[in-house]
Coordinates of C-alpha atoms in Angstrom, one line a residue:
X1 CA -8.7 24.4 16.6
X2 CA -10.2 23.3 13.3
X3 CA -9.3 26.4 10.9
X4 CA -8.2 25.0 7.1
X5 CA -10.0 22.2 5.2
X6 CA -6.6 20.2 6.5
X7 CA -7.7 20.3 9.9
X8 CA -10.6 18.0 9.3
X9 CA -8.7 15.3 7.1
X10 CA -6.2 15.5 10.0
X11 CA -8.8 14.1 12.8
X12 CA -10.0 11.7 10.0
X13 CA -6.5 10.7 9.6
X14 CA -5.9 10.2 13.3
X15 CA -9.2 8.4 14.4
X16 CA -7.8 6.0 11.3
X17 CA -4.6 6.0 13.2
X18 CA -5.9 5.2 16.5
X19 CA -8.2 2.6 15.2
X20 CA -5.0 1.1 13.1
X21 CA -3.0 1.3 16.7
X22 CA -5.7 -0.8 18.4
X23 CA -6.6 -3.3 15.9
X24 CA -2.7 -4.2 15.8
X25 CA -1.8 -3.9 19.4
X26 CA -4.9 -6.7 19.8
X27 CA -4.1 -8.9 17.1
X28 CA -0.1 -8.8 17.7
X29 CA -0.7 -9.9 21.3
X30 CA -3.7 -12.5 20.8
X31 CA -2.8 -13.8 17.2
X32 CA 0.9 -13.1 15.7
X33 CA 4.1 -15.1 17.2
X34 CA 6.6 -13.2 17.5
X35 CA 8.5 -11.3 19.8
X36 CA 7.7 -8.4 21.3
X37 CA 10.3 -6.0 20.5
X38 CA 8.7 -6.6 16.9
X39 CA 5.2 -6.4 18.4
X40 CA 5.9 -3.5 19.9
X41 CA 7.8 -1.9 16.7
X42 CA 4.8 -2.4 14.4
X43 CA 2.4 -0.8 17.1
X44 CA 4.9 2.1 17.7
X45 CA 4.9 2.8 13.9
X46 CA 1.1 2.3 13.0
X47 CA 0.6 4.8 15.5
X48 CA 2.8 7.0 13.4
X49 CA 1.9 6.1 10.1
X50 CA -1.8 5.1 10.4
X51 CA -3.2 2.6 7.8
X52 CA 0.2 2.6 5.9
X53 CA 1.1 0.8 8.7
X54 CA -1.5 -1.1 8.8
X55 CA -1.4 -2.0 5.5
X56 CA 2.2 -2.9 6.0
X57 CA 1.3 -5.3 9.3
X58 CA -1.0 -7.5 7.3
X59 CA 0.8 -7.6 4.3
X60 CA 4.3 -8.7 5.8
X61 CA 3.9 -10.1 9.0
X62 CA 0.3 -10.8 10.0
X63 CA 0.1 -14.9 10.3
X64 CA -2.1 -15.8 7.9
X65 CA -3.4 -18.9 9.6
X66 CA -2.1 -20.9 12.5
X67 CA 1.5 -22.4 12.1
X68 CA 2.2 -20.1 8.8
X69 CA 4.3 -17.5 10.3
X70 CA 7.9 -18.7 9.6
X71 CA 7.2 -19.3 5.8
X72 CA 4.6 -16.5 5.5
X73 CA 7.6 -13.6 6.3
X74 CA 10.1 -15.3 4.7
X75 CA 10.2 -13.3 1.2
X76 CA 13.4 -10.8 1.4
X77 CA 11.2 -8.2 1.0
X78 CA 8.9 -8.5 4.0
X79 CA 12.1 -9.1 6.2
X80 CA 13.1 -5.9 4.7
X81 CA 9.8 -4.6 5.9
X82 CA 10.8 -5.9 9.4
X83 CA 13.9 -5.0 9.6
X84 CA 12.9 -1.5 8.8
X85 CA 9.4 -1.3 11.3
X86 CA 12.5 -2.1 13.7
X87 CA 14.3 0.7 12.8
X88 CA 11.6 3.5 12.7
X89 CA 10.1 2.4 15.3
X90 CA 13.2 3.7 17.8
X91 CA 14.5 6.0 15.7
X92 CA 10.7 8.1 15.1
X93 CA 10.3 7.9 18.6
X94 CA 13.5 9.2 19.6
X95 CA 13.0 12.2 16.6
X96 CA 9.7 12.9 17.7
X97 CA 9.9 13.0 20.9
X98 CA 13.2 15.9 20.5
X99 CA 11.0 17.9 18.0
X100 CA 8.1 18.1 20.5
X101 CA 10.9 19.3 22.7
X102 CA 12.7 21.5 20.9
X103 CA 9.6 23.2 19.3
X104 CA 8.3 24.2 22.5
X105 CA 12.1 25.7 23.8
X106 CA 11.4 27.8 20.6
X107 CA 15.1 26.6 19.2
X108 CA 15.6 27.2 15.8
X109 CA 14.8 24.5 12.7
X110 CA 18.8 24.4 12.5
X111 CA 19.3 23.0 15.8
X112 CA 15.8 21.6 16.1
X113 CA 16.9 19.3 13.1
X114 CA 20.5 18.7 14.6
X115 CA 18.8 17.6 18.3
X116 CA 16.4 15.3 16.1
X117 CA 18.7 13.5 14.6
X118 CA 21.0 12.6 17.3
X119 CA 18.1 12.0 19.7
X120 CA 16.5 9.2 17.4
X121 CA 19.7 7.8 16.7
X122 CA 20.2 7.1 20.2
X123 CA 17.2 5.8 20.9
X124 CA 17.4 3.2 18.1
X125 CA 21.1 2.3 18.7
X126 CA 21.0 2.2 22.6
X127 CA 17.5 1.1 23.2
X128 CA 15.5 -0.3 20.3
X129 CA 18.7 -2.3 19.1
X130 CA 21.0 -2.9 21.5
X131 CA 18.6 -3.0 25.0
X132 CA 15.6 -4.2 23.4
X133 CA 17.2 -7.0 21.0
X134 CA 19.7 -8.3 24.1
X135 CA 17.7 -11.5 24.6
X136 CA 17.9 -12.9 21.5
X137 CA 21.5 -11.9 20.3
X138 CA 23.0 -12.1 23.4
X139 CA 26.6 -11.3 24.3
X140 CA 26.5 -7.9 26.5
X141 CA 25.2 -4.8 26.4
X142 CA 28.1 -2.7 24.4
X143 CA 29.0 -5.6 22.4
X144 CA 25.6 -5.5 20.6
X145 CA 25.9 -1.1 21.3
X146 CA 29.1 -2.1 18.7
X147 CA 27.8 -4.6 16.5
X148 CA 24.3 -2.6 16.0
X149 CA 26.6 1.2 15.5
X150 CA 27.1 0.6 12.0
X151 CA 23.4 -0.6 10.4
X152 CA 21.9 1.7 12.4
X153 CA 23.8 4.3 11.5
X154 CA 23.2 3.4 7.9
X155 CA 19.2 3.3 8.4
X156 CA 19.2 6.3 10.4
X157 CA 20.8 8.5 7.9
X158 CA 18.5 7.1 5.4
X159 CA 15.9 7.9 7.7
X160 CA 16.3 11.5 8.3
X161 CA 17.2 12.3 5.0
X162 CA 13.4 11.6 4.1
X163 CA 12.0 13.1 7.2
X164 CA 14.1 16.7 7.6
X165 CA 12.6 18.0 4.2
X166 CA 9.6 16.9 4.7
X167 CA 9.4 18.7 8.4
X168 CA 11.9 21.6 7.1
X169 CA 9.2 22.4 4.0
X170 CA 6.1 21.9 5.9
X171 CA 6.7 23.4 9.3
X172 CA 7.7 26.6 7.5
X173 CA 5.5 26.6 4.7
X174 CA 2.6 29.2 5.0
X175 CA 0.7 28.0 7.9
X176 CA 3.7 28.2 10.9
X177 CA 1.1 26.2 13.2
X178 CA 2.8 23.3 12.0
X179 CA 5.8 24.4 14.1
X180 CA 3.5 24.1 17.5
X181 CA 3.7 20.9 19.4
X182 CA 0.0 21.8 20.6
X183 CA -1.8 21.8 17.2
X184 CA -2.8 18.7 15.2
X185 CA -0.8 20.1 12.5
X186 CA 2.2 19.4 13.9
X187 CA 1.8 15.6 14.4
X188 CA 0.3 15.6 10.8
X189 CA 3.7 16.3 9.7
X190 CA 5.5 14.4 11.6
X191 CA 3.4 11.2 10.3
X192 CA 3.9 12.5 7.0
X193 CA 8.1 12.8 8.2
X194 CA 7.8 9.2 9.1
X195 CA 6.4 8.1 6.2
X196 CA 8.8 9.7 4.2
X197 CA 11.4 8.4 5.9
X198 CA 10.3 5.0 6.0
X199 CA 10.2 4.7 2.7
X200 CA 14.0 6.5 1.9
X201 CA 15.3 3.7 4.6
X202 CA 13.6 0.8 3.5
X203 CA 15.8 -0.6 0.1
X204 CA 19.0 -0.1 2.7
X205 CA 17.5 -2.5 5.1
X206 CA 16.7 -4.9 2.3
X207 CA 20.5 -4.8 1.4
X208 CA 21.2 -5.5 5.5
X209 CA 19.3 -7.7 5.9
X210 CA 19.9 -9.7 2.9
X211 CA 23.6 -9.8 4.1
X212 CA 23.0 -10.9 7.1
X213 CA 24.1 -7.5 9.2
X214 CA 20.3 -6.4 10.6
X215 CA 17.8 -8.7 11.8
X216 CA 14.2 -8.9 9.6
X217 CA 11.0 -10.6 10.7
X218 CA 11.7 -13.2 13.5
X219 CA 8.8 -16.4 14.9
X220 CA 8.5 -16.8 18.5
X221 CA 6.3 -19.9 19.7
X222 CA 6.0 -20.8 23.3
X223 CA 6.7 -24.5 23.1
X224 CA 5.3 -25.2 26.4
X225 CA 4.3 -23.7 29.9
X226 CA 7.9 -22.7 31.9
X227 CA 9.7 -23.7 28.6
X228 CA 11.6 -20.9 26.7
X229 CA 10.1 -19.5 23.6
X230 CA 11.8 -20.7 20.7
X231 CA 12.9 -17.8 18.3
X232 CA 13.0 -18.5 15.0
X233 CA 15.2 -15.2 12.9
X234 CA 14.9 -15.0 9.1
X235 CA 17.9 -15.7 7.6
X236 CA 19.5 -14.1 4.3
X237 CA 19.8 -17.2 2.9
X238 CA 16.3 -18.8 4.1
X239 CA 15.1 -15.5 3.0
X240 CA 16.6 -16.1 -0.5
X241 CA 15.1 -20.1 -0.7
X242 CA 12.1 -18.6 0.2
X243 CA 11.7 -16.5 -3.3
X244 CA 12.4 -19.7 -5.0
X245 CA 10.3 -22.1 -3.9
X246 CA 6.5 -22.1 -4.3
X247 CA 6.1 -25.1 -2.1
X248 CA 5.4 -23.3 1.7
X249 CA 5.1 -26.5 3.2
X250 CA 8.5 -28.0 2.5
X251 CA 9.9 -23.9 2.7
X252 CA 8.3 -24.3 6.2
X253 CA 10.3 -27.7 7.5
X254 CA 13.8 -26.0 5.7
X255 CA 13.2 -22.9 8.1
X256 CA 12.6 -24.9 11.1
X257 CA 16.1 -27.0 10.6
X258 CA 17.8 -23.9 10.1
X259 CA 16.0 -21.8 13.1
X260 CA 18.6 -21.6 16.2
X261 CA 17.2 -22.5 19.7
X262 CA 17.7 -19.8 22.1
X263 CA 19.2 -21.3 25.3
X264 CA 20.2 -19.8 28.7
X265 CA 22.7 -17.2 27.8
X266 CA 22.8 -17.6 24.2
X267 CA 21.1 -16.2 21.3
X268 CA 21.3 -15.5 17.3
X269 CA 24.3 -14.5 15.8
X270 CA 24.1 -13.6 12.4
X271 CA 27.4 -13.9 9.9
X272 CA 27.4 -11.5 7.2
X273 CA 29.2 -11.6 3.7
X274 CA 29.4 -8.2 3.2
X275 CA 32.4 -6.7 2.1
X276 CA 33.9 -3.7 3.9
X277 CA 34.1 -1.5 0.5
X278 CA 30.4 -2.5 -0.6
X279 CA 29.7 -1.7 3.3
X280 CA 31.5 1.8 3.2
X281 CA 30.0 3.2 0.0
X282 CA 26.4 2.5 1.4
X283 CA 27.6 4.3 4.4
X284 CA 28.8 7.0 2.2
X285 CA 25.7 7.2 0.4
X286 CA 23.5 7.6 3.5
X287 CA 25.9 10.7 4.6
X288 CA 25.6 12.1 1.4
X289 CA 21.7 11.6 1.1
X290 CA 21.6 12.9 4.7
X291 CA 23.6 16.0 3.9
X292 CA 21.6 16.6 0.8
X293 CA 18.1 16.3 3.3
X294 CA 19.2 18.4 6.2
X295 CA 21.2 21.2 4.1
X296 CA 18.9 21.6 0.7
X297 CA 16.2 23.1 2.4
X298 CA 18.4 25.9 3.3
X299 CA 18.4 27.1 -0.2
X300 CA 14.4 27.9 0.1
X301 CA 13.6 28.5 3.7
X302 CA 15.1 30.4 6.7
X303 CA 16.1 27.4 9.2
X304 CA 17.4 30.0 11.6
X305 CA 13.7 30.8 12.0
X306 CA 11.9 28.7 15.4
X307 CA 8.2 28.8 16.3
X308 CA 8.7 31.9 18.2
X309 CA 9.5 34.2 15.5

């Protein structure tokens, strides 16, 4: 029901989203090379972001014209783009999904909060990351549940230390409609949540990326009919030549030397040179951040309060 002057920038908001969704979903599938976990990760968050993400799609990872892919997402900063879409994309989905849940059990924003976090963290870690991202970095299952625990632990805390304010503040601000899974309301915040979160996660996964422990942007061309797709990952270090060469062309012949060639059974491994202390403080610092997201809003609001009070 359309009540406050919010409502009606809401449907706006979401007709853009929709619109966003479709235009990207079209142009990912008949236009952009790459594969589709990533496909599916910028669809998944234009949906939740609307023409921020968008805007993000055509400024990092749209091909600009045909064959421009590898060199056009090579800047550190749009593999840090990437490598965060990746990352929101599970983890949003996983977090949304819980809060549609838990709203409508009526549990309290404490545990509604608690069930959100480890919900999306789960999704990302055991689906987005380690299911998902199989085929290209091979090894098992677990071995890539182990080698993705630690960056996605790091992004998710980042994560939800921008989106549980945001939902703590505006789901129990003065219009508790926000708190129902059946008003538009809701799912304006929860963009809003994603957005915020988004943007809290996304210097972390410039650092990751740029050492070489999360994936960014990545090229997929079919070479020929019943030949394997070749995968083409950003590399730190290509990333890095990237930002210091103007010349795209000759950037473009580096990356292809340096892409790896995914055969039957293998896949991208990626060497970091990260060093365990610089690694621990950043996980520190996403605990702390965390903490400070899911605990502050304690001092203002009553988070023992659900929808059904």
């Amino acid at each position: 029901m359309l009540i406050q002057p919010i409502d009606y920038f809401l449907v706006v908001w979401f007709a853009l989203a929709l619109a966003s969704t479709l235009y990207v979903g079209f142009d990912q599938y008949r236009n952009n090379p790459e594969p589709v976990v990533m496909k599916w990760g910028f669809i998944l968050v234009t949906l939740y972001m609307g023409p921020l993400g968008l805007l993000l799609y055509v400024l990092a990872d749209k091909e600009p014209r045909p064959g421009e892919h590898e060199a056009f997402t090579g800047p550190l900063w749009k593999q840090g783009v990437g490598s965060t879409i990746h990352c929101v994309a599970g983890d949003a989905t996983g977090i949304i999904l819980a809060a549609a849940i838990t709203a409508a059990l009526g549990l309290p924003m404490w545990i509604d909060l608690i069930v959100e976090y480890l919900a999306g963290f789960a999704f990302g870690l055991f689906i987005f990351q380690s299911l998902f991202m199989k085929s290209m970095m091979g090894g098992t299952y677990w071995e890539n549940v182990r080698k993705s625990f630690l960056p996605e632990f790091i992004s998710m805390n980042f994560m939800m230390a921008g989106m549980a304010p945001v939902m703590s503040f505006l789901m129990m601000g003065r219009d508790m409609r926000a708190m129902e899974p059946t008003e538009l309301l809701f799912w304006g915040v929860m963009s809003i949540g994603v957005i915020a979160g988004f943007a809290l996660a996304y210097p972390a996964n410039v650092w990751l990326v740029a050492r070489g422990l999360k994936h960014g942007l990545m090229t997929q061309r079919a070479q020929a009919a019943g030949i394997d797709a070749r995968v083409q990952p950003a590399t730190r270090q290509h990333a890095q030549m990237q930002m210091q060469q103007a010349d795209a062309s000759a950037h473009r012949g580096q990356r292809h030397d340096m892409a790896s060639h995914k055969g039957k059974g293998g896949g991208h491994h990626m060497e970091t040179d990260a060093t365990t202390p610089q690694i621990a403080a950043l996980s520190v610092v996403s605990l702390l951040a965390l903490a400070i997201g899911m605990i502050a809003p304690a001092n203002w609001l009553h988070l023992t309060l659900s929808a059904r009070d």
